[in-house]
GROMACS .gro file of C-alpha atoms in nm:
model
   85
    1UNK     CA    1 -17.389   5.145  -2.047
    2UNK     CA    2 -17.010   5.162  -2.062
    3UNK     CA    3 -16.860   5.494  -2.154
    4UNK     CA    4 -16.538   5.533  -2.347
    5UNK     CA    5 -16.242   5.727  -2.214
    6UNK     CA    6 -16.320   6.085  -2.115
    7UNK     CA    7 -15.967   6.198  -2.197
    8UNK     CA    8 -15.650   6.075  -2.361
    9UNK     CA    9 -15.311   6.157  -2.212
   10UNK     CA   10 -15.023   6.142  -2.459
   11UNK     CA   11 -14.678   6.076  -2.315
   12UNK     CA   12 -14.382   6.165  -2.537
   13UNK     CA   13 -14.025   6.085  -2.435
   14UNK     CA   14 -13.713   6.294  -2.473
   15UNK     CA   15 -13.422   6.219  -2.700
   16UNK     CA   16 -13.239   5.894  -2.646
   17UNK     CA   17 -13.522   5.728  -2.453
   18UNK     CA   18 -13.811   5.501  -2.551
   19UNK     CA   19 -14.179   5.483  -2.465
   20UNK     CA   20 -14.106   5.234  -2.186
   21UNK     CA   21 -13.959   5.513  -1.973
   22UNK     CA   22 -14.321   5.620  -1.906
   23UNK     CA   23 -14.433   5.279  -1.773
   24UNK     CA   24 -14.383   5.359  -1.401
   25UNK     CA   25 -14.563   5.692  -1.437
   26UNK     CA   26 -14.856   5.546  -1.630
   27UNK     CA   27 -14.886   5.257  -1.382
   28UNK     CA   28 -14.915   5.501  -1.091
   29UNK     CA   29 -15.161   5.725  -1.273
   30UNK     CA   30 -15.383   5.430  -1.364
   31UNK     CA   31 -15.405   5.344  -0.994
   32UNK     CA   32 -15.563   5.681  -0.912
   33UNK     CA   33 -15.941   5.650  -0.871
   34UNK     CA   34 -16.019   5.978  -1.050
   35UNK     CA   35 -15.834   5.865  -1.366
   36UNK     CA   36 -16.029   5.545  -1.431
   37UNK     CA   37 -16.189   5.686  -1.745
   38UNK     CA   38 -15.864   5.801  -1.907
   39UNK     CA   39 -15.678   5.650  -2.201
   40UNK     CA   40 -15.297   5.657  -2.167
   41UNK     CA   41 -15.088   5.659  -2.485
   42UNK     CA   42 -14.711   5.621  -2.514
   43UNK     CA   43 -14.524   5.577  -2.839
   44UNK     CA   44 -14.177   5.565  -2.982
   45UNK     CA   45 -14.070   5.833  -3.224
   46UNK     CA   46 -13.891   5.717  -3.535
   47UNK     CA   47 -13.532   5.623  -3.450
   48UNK     CA   48 -13.623   5.548  -3.086
   49UNK     CA   49 -13.708   5.227  -2.902
   50UNK     CA   50 -13.899   4.978  -3.116
   51UNK     CA   51 -13.890   5.217  -3.413
   52UNK     CA   52 -13.511   5.228  -3.438
   53UNK     CA   53 -13.385   5.106  -3.775
   54UNK     CA   54 -13.048   4.941  -3.710
   55UNK     CA   55 -12.991   4.892  -4.083
   56UNK     CA   56 -12.916   5.264  -4.127
   57UNK     CA   57 -12.563   5.335  -4.009
   58UNK     CA   58 -12.434   5.672  -3.900
   59UNK     CA   59 -12.176   5.833  -4.128
   60UNK     CA   60 -11.874   6.028  -4.006
   61UNK     CA   61 -11.811   6.348  -4.201
   62UNK     CA   62 -11.435   6.397  -4.204
   63UNK     CA   63 -11.431   6.697  -4.440
   64UNK     CA   64 -11.306   6.916  -4.155
   65UNK     CA   65 -11.058   6.709  -3.950
   66UNK     CA   66 -11.076   6.957  -3.662
   67UNK     CA   67 -11.455   6.928  -3.636
   68UNK     CA   68 -11.571   6.578  -3.720
   69UNK     CA   69 -11.947   6.540  -3.755
   70UNK     CA   70 -12.168   6.236  -3.733
   71UNK     CA   71 -12.459   6.234  -3.974
   72UNK     CA   72 -12.766   6.013  -3.936
   73UNK     CA   73 -13.131   6.061  -4.038
   74UNK     CA   74 -13.225   6.068  -3.667
   75UNK     CA   75 -13.053   6.408  -3.640
   76UNK     CA   76 -13.313   6.572  -3.862
   77UNK     CA   77 -13.589   6.568  -3.601
   78UNK     CA   78 -13.763   6.874  -3.747
   79UNK     CA   79 -13.839   6.677  -4.063
   80UNK     CA   80 -13.972   6.351  -3.922
   81UNK     CA   81 -14.109   6.438  -3.574
   82UNK     CA   82 -14.415   6.645  -3.681
   83UNK     CA   83 -14.529   6.363  -3.907
   84UNK     CA   84 -14.500   6.116  -3.616
   85UNK     CA   85 -14.740   6.311  -3.394
   0.00000   0.00000   0.00000
């Protein structure tokens, strides 16, 4: 009888990276004999890696010429990140 994974390890990347940054780590962990029954999960948050939507351009806010700001939906991580996990 084959058992399913005894645990799932979720790997989340930091800002500006993609899920592929975890590949070397996951590869080494999978080689460990005591982690043979573990499921490894990596994913890209919205606006990162494969989930980046290039059709949405950043906008430069020039309302204060001394403090230009760049606005893009990716900045609002507190809105979209909880829904991703």
